[in-house]
Short mmCIF file of C-alpha atoms and ligand atoms in Angstrom, two decimals:
data_model
loop_
_atom_site.label_atom_id
_atom_site.label_comp_id
_atom_site.label_asym_id
_atom_site.label_seq_id
_atom_site.Cartn_x
_atom_site.Cartn_y
_atom_site.Cartn_z
CA MET A 143 0.00 0.00 0.00
CA GLN A 144 1.31 3.46 -0.89
CA THR A 145 1.64 5.68 2.14
CA LEU A 146 1.58 9.46 2.30
CA TRP A 147 5.38 9.33 2.44
CA ASP A 148 5.71 7.15 -0.65
CA ARG A 149 3.67 9.71 -2.60
CA HIS A 150 5.77 12.60 -1.34
CA LEU A 151 9.20 11.10 -2.06
CA SER A 152 11.53 13.13 -4.29
CA GLN A 153 12.69 11.64 -7.61
CA GLY A 154 16.16 11.17 -6.15
CA ALA A 155 14.85 9.41 -3.05
CA ARG A 156 12.99 6.94 -5.26
CA GLU A 157 16.40 5.77 -6.49
CA ILE A 158 17.73 4.96 -3.02
CA ARG A 159 18.37 1.24 -2.68
CA SER A 160 19.21 -0.87 0.29
CA SER A 161 22.68 -2.40 0.33
CA ALA A 162 22.73 -6.16 -0.18
CA ILE A 163 25.54 -6.28 2.36
CA ARG A 164 23.87 -4.23 5.09
CA ASP A 165 20.76 -6.40 4.64
CA LEU A 166 22.85 -9.53 5.09
CA LEU A 167 24.42 -8.18 8.29
CA HIS A 168 21.21 -9.08 10.21
CA VAL A 169 21.79 -12.73 9.39
CA THR A 170 25.53 -12.68 9.86
CA GLU A 171 25.26 -11.33 13.40
CA ARG A 172 23.94 -14.74 14.52
CA PRO A 173 26.80 -16.50 16.34
CA GLU A 174 26.34 -19.80 14.48
CA VAL A 175 26.93 -18.06 11.13
CA ILE A 176 30.48 -17.75 9.80
CA SER A 177 30.43 -14.58 7.77
CA PHE A 178 32.62 -13.76 4.81
CA ALA A 179 30.02 -11.17 3.83
CA GLY A 180 30.77 -7.77 5.42
CA GLY A 181 33.95 -5.82 4.78
CA LEU A 182 34.64 -5.90 8.48
CA PRO A 183 38.07 -5.59 10.10
CA ALA A 184 39.10 -8.10 12.77
CA PRO A 185 37.47 -6.73 15.95
CA GLU A 186 40.17 -8.24 18.17
CA CYS A 187 42.68 -5.96 16.39
CA PHE A 188 40.92 -2.72 17.32
CA PRO A 189 43.44 -0.60 19.25
CA ALA A 190 40.95 0.00 22.06
CA GLU A 191 43.56 0.60 24.77
CA ALA A 192 45.49 3.17 22.72
CA LEU A 193 42.25 4.94 21.80
CA LYS A 194 41.17 4.97 25.44
CA ILE A 195 44.45 6.62 26.41
CA ALA A 196 44.04 9.11 23.56
CA ALA A 197 40.46 9.92 24.65
CA GLU A 198 41.57 10.42 28.25
CA GLN A 199 44.40 12.67 27.16
CA VAL A 200 42.15 14.79 24.94
CA LEU A 201 39.37 15.09 27.51
CA THR A 202 41.81 15.97 30.27
CA GLU A 203 44.01 18.41 28.34
CA ASN A 204 41.59 20.02 25.95
CA PRO A 205 37.92 19.27 26.71
CA ARG A 206 36.68 22.68 25.62
CA LEU A 207 38.02 22.16 22.15
CA ALA A 208 37.22 18.48 21.81
CA LEU A 209 33.58 18.91 22.83
CA GLN A 210 32.89 22.15 20.96
CA TYR A 211 31.65 22.66 17.39
CA GLY A 212 34.65 22.65 15.06
CA PRO A 213 35.59 23.76 11.54
CA THR A 214 33.95 21.94 8.61
CA GLU A 215 37.38 21.32 7.06
CA GLY A 216 38.35 19.21 10.08
CA TYR A 217 40.55 19.40 13.16
CA ARG A 218 43.64 21.36 12.09
CA PRO A 219 46.35 19.21 13.77
CA LEU A 220 44.90 16.04 12.25
CA ARG A 221 44.71 17.69 8.81
CA ASP A 222 48.36 18.66 9.16
CA TRP A 223 49.29 15.14 10.16
CA ILE A 224 47.45 13.73 7.11
CA ARG A 225 49.13 16.29 4.91
CA GLY A 226 52.52 14.97 6.04
CA HIS A 227 51.37 11.37 5.62
CA MET A 228 50.26 12.10 2.04
CA ALA A 229 53.47 13.99 1.25
CA ASP A 230 55.32 10.79 2.22
CA ARG A 231 53.32 9.09 -0.58
CA ASP A 232 54.37 11.85 -3.01
CA VAL A 233 51.11 13.74 -2.80
CA ALA A 234 52.24 17.13 -1.49
CA VAL A 235 49.37 19.64 -1.41
CA PRO A 236 48.65 22.90 0.42
CA GLY A 237 46.82 22.53 3.74
CA GLU A 238 43.48 23.82 2.43
CA GLN A 239 43.31 20.85 0.05
CA VAL A 240 43.19 18.37 2.93
CA LEU A 241 39.69 17.83 4.32
CA LEU A 242 38.26 15.45 6.86
CA SER A 243 35.01 13.61 6.27
CA SER A 244 32.68 11.41 8.27
CA GLY A 245 34.15 8.28 6.69
CA SER A 246 35.06 7.98 3.02
CA GLN A 247 31.43 7.15 2.45
CA GLN A 248 30.58 10.78 3.11
CA GLY A 249 33.31 11.85 0.67
CA LEU A 250 31.63 9.73 -2.01
CA ASP A 251 28.26 11.32 -1.32
CA LEU A 252 29.77 14.81 -1.46
CA ILE A 253 31.33 14.02 -4.82
CA GLY A 254 27.99 12.79 -6.13
CA LYS A 255 26.29 15.91 -4.90
CA LEU A 256 28.84 18.18 -6.58
CA LEU A 257 29.51 16.38 -9.84
CA ILE A 258 26.45 14.37 -10.92
CA ASP A 259 23.42 15.69 -12.76
CA PRO A 260 20.50 13.39 -13.60
CA GLY A 261 21.39 11.36 -16.68
CA ALA A 262 25.08 12.36 -16.64
CA PRO A 263 27.55 9.57 -17.43
CA VAL A 264 29.70 8.31 -14.55
CA ALA A 265 32.33 5.64 -15.29
CA VAL A 266 32.79 2.87 -12.74
CA GLU A 267 34.64 -0.42 -12.68
CA ALA A 268 32.71 -3.66 -13.17
CA PRO A 269 32.63 -4.81 -10.44
CA THR A 270 32.87 -1.77 -8.18
CA TYR A 271 32.33 -0.74 -4.56
CA LEU A 272 28.64 -1.13 -3.83
CA GLY A 273 28.60 1.78 -1.37
CA ALA A 274 29.66 4.20 -4.12
CA LEU A 275 26.77 3.09 -6.31
CA GLN A 276 24.46 3.45 -3.34
CA ALA A 277 25.75 6.95 -2.62
CA TRP A 278 25.24 8.03 -6.22
CA TYR A 279 21.90 6.41 -7.19
CA PRO A 280 19.92 9.34 -5.72
CA TYR A 281 21.77 11.75 -8.05
CA ARG A 282 20.52 9.59 -10.95
CA PRO A 283 23.66 9.23 -13.10
CA ARG A 284 23.92 6.99 -16.12
CA PHE A 285 26.53 4.47 -15.03
CA VAL A 286 29.01 3.48 -17.70
CA THR A 287 30.76 0.27 -16.67
CA LEU A 288 34.37 -0.49 -17.52
CA PRO A 289 35.75 -4.04 -17.47
CA THR A 290 38.45 -5.11 -15.01
CA ASP A 291 40.98 -7.92 -15.05
CA GLU A 292 43.87 -9.04 -12.83
CA ASP A 293 45.57 -5.66 -13.45
CA GLY A 294 42.50 -3.72 -12.34
CA LEU A 295 40.52 -1.28 -14.47
CA ASP A 296 40.86 -1.88 -18.23
CA VAL A 297 42.23 1.56 -19.10
CA ALA A 298 42.31 0.74 -22.82
CA ALA A 299 38.53 0.22 -22.68
CA LEU A 300 38.20 3.65 -21.09
CA GLU A 301 40.36 5.14 -23.82
CA ARG A 302 38.12 3.63 -26.51
CA LEU A 303 35.10 5.08 -24.78
CA LEU A 304 36.68 8.52 -24.70
CA GLN A 305 37.69 8.23 -28.35
CA ASP A 306 34.07 7.39 -29.14
CA GLY A 307 33.05 10.71 -27.63
CA GLU A 308 31.77 9.61 -24.21
CA ARG A 309 32.59 12.24 -21.56
CA PRO A 310 32.04 10.86 -18.06
CA ARG A 311 31.71 13.37 -15.25
CA PHE A 312 34.40 11.31 -13.57
CA VAL A 313 35.96 7.85 -13.43
CA TYR A 314 35.73 6.11 -10.07
CA VAL A 315 38.60 3.72 -9.27
CA VAL A 316 39.41 1.73 -6.14
CA SER A 317 43.06 1.64 -7.12
CA SER A 318 44.63 -0.87 -4.71
CA PHE A 319 43.27 -4.20 -3.42
CA GLN A 320 39.90 -3.32 -4.80
CA ASN A 321 36.62 -3.88 -3.05
CA PRO A 322 35.20 -6.26 -4.20
CA GLY A 323 37.70 -7.76 -6.69
CA GLY A 324 40.91 -7.68 -4.63
CA THR A 325 42.74 -6.44 -7.77
CA THR A 326 45.29 -3.61 -8.00
CA LEU A 327 45.65 -1.23 -10.91
CA SER A 328 49.06 -1.90 -12.49
CA PRO A 329 51.68 0.91 -12.56
CA ALA A 330 51.56 1.11 -16.39
CA ARG A 331 47.78 1.49 -16.39
CA ARG A 332 48.00 4.11 -13.66
CA GLN A 333 50.36 6.14 -15.78
CA ARG A 334 48.10 5.83 -18.83
CA LEU A 335 45.01 6.76 -16.82
CA ILE A 336 46.65 9.96 -15.61
CA GLU A 337 47.68 10.82 -19.17
CA LEU A 338 44.09 10.27 -20.34
CA ALA A 339 42.83 12.47 -17.50
CA ALA A 340 45.09 15.26 -18.75
CA THR A 341 44.22 14.77 -22.43
CA TYR A 342 40.46 14.61 -21.90
CA GLN A 343 40.19 16.85 -18.80
CA LEU A 344 38.73 13.87 -17.02
CA PRO A 345 38.29 13.92 -13.22
CA ILE A 346 39.35 10.74 -11.43
CA ILE A 347 38.08 9.70 -8.02
CA GLU A 348 40.76 7.52 -6.44
CA ASP A 349 39.27 5.64 -3.49
CA ASP A 350 42.03 4.04 -1.45
CA PRO A 351 40.91 2.60 1.89
CA TYR A 352 43.07 -0.53 1.57
CA GLY A 353 46.38 0.75 0.14
CA GLU A 354 48.24 0.41 3.46
CA LEU A 355 47.09 -3.19 3.96
CA VAL A 356 49.73 -4.68 1.69
CA TYR A 357 50.91 -8.27 2.24
CA GLU A 358 53.51 -8.67 -0.47
CA GLY A 359 55.02 -6.94 -3.45
CA ASP A 360 55.82 -3.28 -4.02
CA ARG A 361 53.20 -0.62 -3.51
CA ALA A 362 52.12 1.02 -6.75
CA PRO A 363 52.34 4.83 -6.89
CA LEU A 364 49.07 6.57 -6.07
CA LEU A 365 47.15 8.00 -9.03
CA ALA A 366 47.18 11.26 -7.06
CA SER A 367 51.00 11.19 -6.91
CA LEU A 368 51.30 10.59 -10.67
CA ASP A 369 48.97 13.53 -11.26
CA VAL A 370 51.12 15.74 -9.01
CA ALA A 371 54.29 14.50 -10.77
CA LEU A 372 52.84 15.34 -14.19
CA HIS A 373 51.52 18.80 -13.39
CA GLY A 374 53.46 19.96 -10.33
CA GLU A 375 50.12 20.14 -8.49
CA LEU A 376 47.10 17.94 -7.89
CA ARG A 377 44.85 18.64 -10.87
CA HIS A 378 42.58 15.78 -11.96
CA VAL A 379 42.43 13.38 -9.01
CA VAL A 380 40.30 13.55 -5.88
CA TYR A 381 41.87 11.10 -3.43
CA LEU A 382 39.89 9.47 -0.60
CA SER A 383 41.14 7.38 2.29
CA THR A 384 39.95 6.51 5.78
CA PHE A 385 40.86 5.48 9.30
CA SER A 386 38.14 2.80 9.11
CA LYS A 387 40.52 0.05 8.05
CA LEU A 388 43.62 1.43 9.81
CA LEU A 389 42.10 1.99 13.25
CA ALA A 390 38.36 1.24 13.47
CA PRO A 391 35.34 1.92 11.24
CA GLY A 392 33.20 2.96 14.21
CA LEU A 393 35.29 6.14 14.48
CA ARG A 394 33.79 7.34 11.16
CA VAL A 395 36.69 9.53 10.06
CA GLY A 396 38.07 9.65 6.53
CA TRP A 397 40.00 12.18 4.48
CA ILE A 398 39.80 13.84 1.10
CA ILE A 399 42.77 15.26 -0.81
CA THR A 400 41.28 17.52 -3.41
CA PRO A 401 42.47 19.71 -6.28
CA ALA A 402 42.26 23.37 -5.32
CA GLY A 403 39.25 24.06 -7.54
CA LEU A 404 37.00 21.68 -5.62
CA ALA A 405 38.10 22.29 -2.02
CA ARG A 406 35.75 25.18 -1.18
CA ARG A 407 32.78 23.47 -2.80
CA LEU A 408 33.37 20.27 -0.85
CA VAL A 409 33.48 22.26 2.38
CA GLU A 410 30.27 24.12 1.57
CA ALA A 411 28.47 20.89 0.65
CA LYS A 412 29.65 19.28 3.88
CA GLN A 413 28.39 22.24 5.89
CA GLY A 414 24.87 21.32 4.82
CA LEU A 415 25.36 17.63 5.60
CA ASP A 416 26.72 17.53 9.14
CA LEU A 417 28.52 20.86 9.86
CA HIS A 418 31.65 18.88 10.66
CA THR A 419 32.94 15.44 11.62
CA GLY A 420 32.95 14.76 15.38
CA SER A 421 35.52 16.95 17.17
CA LEU A 422 36.30 14.49 19.94
CA VAL A 423 36.96 11.59 17.64
CA GLN A 424 39.20 13.67 15.35
CA ALA A 425 41.22 14.89 18.34
CA MET A 426 41.55 11.31 19.61
CA ILE A 427 42.76 10.08 16.24
CA TYR A 428 45.27 12.90 16.08
CA GLU A 429 46.57 12.01 19.53
CA ALA A 430 46.91 8.35 18.51
CA CYS A 431 48.68 9.26 15.23
CA ARG A 432 50.96 11.82 16.90
CA THR A 433 52.20 9.23 19.37
CA GLY A 434 53.03 6.79 16.54
CA LEU A 435 50.23 4.24 16.93
CA LEU A 436 50.02 3.55 13.18
CA ASP A 437 53.75 2.75 13.00
CA THR A 438 53.14 -0.39 15.01
CA HIS A 439 49.50 -1.01 14.29
CA ILE A 440 49.64 -1.20 10.49
CA PRO A 441 52.43 -3.84 10.50
CA HIS A 442 50.35 -5.80 13.02
CA LEU A 443 47.27 -5.66 10.78
CA ARG A 444 49.33 -6.73 7.78
CA HIS A 445 50.60 -9.74 9.71
CA VAL A 446 47.15 -10.82 10.94
CA TYR A 447 45.36 -10.31 7.62
CA ARG A 448 48.09 -11.96 5.56
CA GLU A 449 47.69 -15.07 7.70
CA ARG A 450 43.91 -15.00 7.23
CA ARG A 451 44.22 -14.53 3.51
CA ASP A 452 46.59 -17.50 3.32
CA THR A 453 44.29 -19.60 5.46
CA MET A 454 41.40 -18.84 3.13
CA LEU A 455 43.48 -19.55 0.02
CA GLY A 456 44.58 -22.88 1.54
CA ALA A 457 41.00 -23.83 2.43
CA LEU A 458 39.73 -22.88 -1.04
CA GLN A 459 42.42 -25.03 -2.61
CA GLU A 460 41.44 -27.93 -0.36
CA HIS A 461 37.67 -27.73 -0.84
CA LEU A 462 36.80 -25.77 -3.96
CA ALA A 463 39.59 -26.45 -6.47
CA GLY A 464 37.84 -27.53 -9.66
CA ALA A 465 34.56 -25.89 -8.63
CA ALA A 466 35.66 -22.25 -8.71
CA ARG A 467 38.44 -19.87 -9.73
CA TRP A 468 39.80 -17.13 -7.51
CA ASN A 469 42.53 -14.50 -7.44
CA ILE A 470 45.39 -14.04 -4.96
CA PRO A 471 45.02 -10.47 -3.69
CA GLN A 472 48.29 -8.94 -2.53
CA GLY A 473 46.54 -6.87 0.12
CA GLY A 474 43.19 -5.64 1.37
CA MET A 475 40.34 -7.72 2.70
CA PHE A 476 38.66 -9.49 -0.21
CA LEU A 477 38.89 -12.46 -2.51
CA TRP A 478 36.83 -12.74 -5.68
CA LEU A 479 35.47 -16.12 -6.73
CA THR A 480 34.11 -17.15 -10.10
CA LEU A 481 31.93 -20.25 -10.12
CA ALA A 482 31.00 -22.44 -13.08
CA GLU A 483 28.91 -20.49 -15.61
CA GLN A 484 25.61 -22.18 -14.72
CA ILE A 485 25.85 -21.63 -10.94
CA ASP A 486 23.99 -18.62 -9.64
CA ALA A 487 25.72 -17.15 -6.58
CA GLY A 488 22.38 -15.91 -5.23
CA SER A 489 21.09 -19.49 -5.14
CA LEU A 490 24.36 -20.57 -3.57
CA LEU A 491 23.92 -17.93 -0.87
CA ARG A 492 20.51 -19.36 0.06
CA SER A 493 22.08 -22.81 0.36
CA ALA A 494 25.07 -21.35 2.22
CA LEU A 495 22.87 -19.65 4.82
CA GLU A 496 21.28 -23.04 5.54
CA HIS A 497 24.83 -24.22 6.21
CA HIS A 498 25.47 -21.14 8.38
CA VAL A 499 28.00 -19.42 6.18
CA ALA A 500 27.56 -16.11 4.33
CA PHE A 501 29.16 -14.18 1.47
CA VAL A 502 28.04 -11.49 -0.95
CA PRO A 503 26.87 -12.55 -4.42
CA GLY A 504 28.80 -10.66 -7.09
CA THR A 505 25.82 -9.14 -8.93
CA ALA A 506 25.49 -6.50 -6.20
CA PHE A 507 28.75 -4.93 -7.40
CA PHE A 508 27.84 -4.48 -11.06
CA ALA A 509 26.15 -1.17 -11.84
CA ASN A 510 24.61 -2.48 -15.06
CA GLY A 511 24.11 -6.15 -14.23
CA GLY A 512 26.26 -9.23 -14.77
CA GLY A 513 28.45 -11.39 -12.58
CA ALA A 514 25.69 -13.88 -11.64
CA ASN A 515 28.28 -16.65 -11.10
CA THR A 516 30.68 -14.51 -9.03
CA MET A 517 30.98 -13.83 -5.31
CA ARG A 518 33.02 -11.80 -2.83
CA LEU A 519 34.64 -13.35 0.21
CA ASN A 520 36.00 -11.26 3.07
CA PHE A 521 38.98 -12.81 4.85
CA SER A 522 39.81 -10.19 7.49
CA ASN A 523 36.94 -10.63 9.93
CA ALA A 524 36.74 -14.31 10.86
CA ALA A 525 39.42 -15.99 12.99
CA PRO A 526 41.61 -18.48 11.06
CA HIS A 527 39.97 -21.64 12.45
CA ARG A 528 36.54 -20.26 11.50
CA ILE A 529 37.80 -19.46 8.00
CA GLY A 530 38.70 -23.11 7.33
CA GLU A 531 35.37 -24.27 8.73
CA GLY A 532 33.46 -21.63 6.73
CA VAL A 533 35.04 -22.62 3.43
CA GLN A 534 34.20 -26.25 4.13
CA ARG A 535 30.57 -25.23 4.73
CA LEU A 536 30.65 -23.34 1.44
CA TRP A 537 31.69 -26.52 -0.28
CA LEU A 538 28.83 -28.41 1.42
CA ALA A 539 26.43 -25.67 0.31
CA LEU A 540 27.68 -25.96 -3.25
CA GLU A 541 27.38 -29.75 -3.16
CA ALA A 542 23.80 -29.45 -1.86
CA LEU A 543 22.94 -26.96 -4.60
CA THR A 544 24.42 -28.92 -7.47
CA SER A 545 23.10 -32.29 -6.29
CA ALA A 546 19.61 -30.75 -6.07
CA GLY A 547 20.08 -29.85 -9.73
CA VAL A 548 19.55 -26.18 -9.00
CA ALA A 549 21.37 -23.94 -11.42
CA VAL A 550 20.33 -20.40 -12.16
C1 PLP B 769 36.18 1.07 -1.49
C2 PLP B 769 35.55 1.65 -0.28
N1 PLP B 769 35.33 2.97 -0.23
C3 PLP B 769 34.78 3.55 0.85
C4 PLP B 769 34.40 2.80 1.94
C5 PLP B 769 33.76 3.49 3.11
O1 PLP B 769 34.65 3.63 4.14
P1 PLP B 769 34.34 4.48 5.43
O2 PLP B 769 34.17 3.52 6.55
O3 PLP B 769 35.52 5.36 5.60
O4 PLP B 769 33.09 5.29 5.18
C6 PLP B 769 34.62 1.41 1.94
C7 PLP B 769 34.21 0.59 3.08
O5 PLP B 769 34.19 -0.58 3.07
C8 PLP B 769 35.22 0.84 0.79
O6 PLP B 769 35.45 -0.47 0.71
#
């Protein structure tokens, strides 16, 4: 039945869709379920003690500042710290181009608000981060999907699109250890993408929550750093990152490194959203960063997550070799599985939930459909012994599905 509120919804609000992952979280909270579904960090790795000390310090030394309204741009000392951190990655920008956001998710929404008109083309990877699609649906873009392979976004496909006259408002790329695919854009493709951005005056949104979670191999240069190297200033890339995966997602603090021309507009748009990100939490994070927490914490996370990734790869090899293909991500939190053509991952999920194991079917990550036989597995959240058990349950679920003759 249509309610008063259904009839009064704006056109944009009619496009809002629930996230397949957030919907699954209700099920995965049950203790008997082993979840590879959410993109959740390992809760036992949260640096609770260090954050408690930081909170105590801030509330003792500077409560009037930490509990007061603050600037929309973010807490100045934390912005300065991030500026230094980014300069270490060869992205040196003036202070006013460093902004704090309430998670990267808010940065994505702000970008949608500023850059998308109804019907405007927006280029995204296939598959891409579901939360970006969710943030942008209400602005009603026309999503143009670009294929990906083991080297990340197919930049040649983008080039063909541009040559054919398509002019996306921006290209959205999760450049390292992508969510959901686990892939990393190769250095050669990064270079080409930045050249295309310059040739076609094409904005690039580089979303990089996982870049620090590297388990082997060299880190590729940031797209933002290549842009700075080419022009002597940040010109075509808006760079997003977050403390969600480095400290804890419940803090809800991310950062945006923006070309000068967009900085003011981002700040004004954020004013209307939430005035500013929480003062106390920004001051706590600064305190934790200032005292060097990340220098020990990031290596610890790398160690723990590498082990979990390897455990999952071992279990997949043991139980699912022959039934699926998967990649070996060199960092991040996700593995991408491709099942036999005729197996529908949505049907497999229903069978999997009966076996008390969860994952996200791949279709959710494709803006224009596809990927019915693909799925995303998170390896950072479950403890190693649960990972082995969960993969075995997945195999049982697949056996049950195929022996029942259920395909699509
Ligand atoms: C690619 C990507 N971008 C952005 C986000 C949102 O992060 P935050 O917690 O900072 O809002 C996530 C979270 O999983 C993500 O995977």
